[in-house]
Amino acid sequence: MIVRLSNGREIPVEMHKIKIVQKIDLLPVDQRLKAIEEGGYNTFSLKSRDIFIDMLTDSGTNAMSDNQLGAMMVSDNAYAGCETFYKLASAIEDVLGLKYVLPTHQGRASEHLIAKVFIKPGDVIPMNYHFTTTRAHFELAGGKVLEIYADEALNTQSTNLFKGNIDLQKLNDVIEKYSRDKIPFVRMEATTNLLGGQPFSMENLKRVKEICTAHKIPLLMDATLISENSYFIKMRERGYENRTVAEIIKETIGLTDIIYMSARKNSSARGGLIATNNKEFYERIKPWLPVYEGFLTYGGISFEQMEAMAVGIREMTDISVAGSVPEQVKYFVERCVEKKIPVVTPPGGLACHVDAKLFLPHLPQSQYPAGALAAAIYIVSGVRSMERGTISMDRDQDGKEVYSDLELARLAIPRRVYTMSHIEFVVDRLDWLYNHRNLVGGLKFVEEPPVLRFFFGRLEPLDNWGVKLAEAFKKEFGAKY
Ligand SMILES: *Cc1c(COP(=O)(O)O)cnc(C)c1O
């Protein structure tokens, strides 16, 4: 809940108390430098024990509620027809209004099955924006991703409240150009992850649905971050102020033909699913579920996690759960803006994204500014962020670099895990780094995997800038921090 203090400042107040904790340590700067060197200047290679505040991702790192933990104790482990599955199915029907459920082991597994069943070579898939694993699966099936966002979506210094909207004119143009038999579906992603966690509006979704219906093209939704998108509609869209998050979720899903999600995010569990009211779609995917995932009533998810998912899906409709990340992100972003640190605005529903092109204007994209920034943030703070820039793009077939639209260091906020003082600490160290940004240099690959290179790639700092940055930091804060 956001409350206004007597000095006028608005702060997010956590609507939960902490029952179980995990200890963390802040290593001294010399040890952090050693850790990032050993990890090839790639934050994916850091060990959890070397990290102070882990903002790599919100995937599978969220705090569960006591009710979720309790439910895990009563799971029914029957291979077929387990009670746990029917609890999940009933949560999906109550919360999303969908009758047919296909559980999968995680979000990308849902993408794999959807791509396998619906996409044929030569197809095009219009969408508001891609997600890394979505693009990989759709392209592996022979499809081509067409991003049809409004130009404003790539403006990181924006006041547009719905940068996740589809550009309707572009959607009409694409349908006219390719015709409907080359378009298996239109994909809309809630709280568009790679645009900085930016929502679409209900108004836009309704227009997209009208166009899809007119051309008999199904509308698919990546509903992984549906509760944050619904929270934003409530807070930002006229006419929705007095609607509950639960009502908005149902209205949103009601406009789609089929959805999938990762349960690692909104429902604070581990798993995924596909759901629909279209019996034909359901029957087409169903035979493949036991081939790739597991039997229909567990889909590769552990039974304990499926119980936690069933509870988590109901709890994500609570405004204090749906709002927990957007409210912390808002505070985080506003504090950065006060200190003139270039971050993506308006605040999204996932993370504080630092704009590395503006933070490190002296670095060309060929030297991976977002990757350099993520490494530098770790060296000066022990905070782990994720590169979302050119390193996250793979080279094209001719081996040429594909420069990313945006160069972002993403500081994701896991749900109900960190507190205000953690965020204040990160803002302080970002501020110091911004004032010493000339010390941060570029990176070059020393080991480069052929696909999804951001996971396992190893890089080196040009001119050994990491050592100089650590020295400057020590001079100011001492060797202990
Ligand atoms: C995380 C995510 C996925 C993939 O889900 P996994 O469970 O990590 O496989 C797909 N789409 C979006 C929008 C996501 O945020």
Short mmCIF file of C-alpha atoms in Angstrom, two decimals, residues 152-161 163 195-196 198 236 333-334 336-337 341-348 353 355:
data_model
loop_
_atom_site.label_atom_id
_atom_site.label_comp_id
_atom_site.label_asym_id
_atom_site.label_seq_id
_atom_site.Cartn_x
_atom_site.Cartn_y
_atom_site.Cartn_z
CA GLU A 152 6.81 5.67 -28.13
CA ALA A 153 7.49 2.21 -26.62
CA LEU A 154 11.23 2.56 -27.19
CA ASN A 155 11.43 6.04 -25.68
CA THR A 156 12.92 5.34 -22.25
CA GLN A 157 12.22 8.87 -20.99
CA SER A 158 8.48 8.85 -21.52
CA THR A 159 5.26 9.77 -19.75
CA ASN A 160 3.13 7.38 -21.84
CA LEU A 161 1.35 5.17 -19.31
CA LYS A 163 3.83 1.62 -23.69
CA LEU A 195 10.06 -3.00 -22.78
CA GLY A 196 10.65 -2.43 -19.08
CA GLN A 198 5.16 -1.69 -19.39
CA ARG A 236 -3.97 4.46 -14.68
CA VAL A 333 12.40 4.88 -10.07
CA GLU A 334 11.31 8.14 -8.42
CA CYS A 336 16.62 7.56 -9.18
CA VAL A 337 14.91 10.35 -11.13
CA ILE A 341 20.13 8.66 -12.75
CA PRO A 342 18.73 7.73 -16.21
CA VAL A 343 16.08 5.06 -15.67
CA VAL A 344 13.11 3.93 -17.76
CA THR A 345 9.94 5.94 -17.14
CA PRO A 346 7.13 5.66 -16.39
CA PRO A 347 7.87 3.05 -13.67
CA GLY A 348 6.93 -0.45 -14.84
CA HIS A 353 15.70 -0.44 -15.60
CA ASP A 355 19.30 3.12 -19.40
#
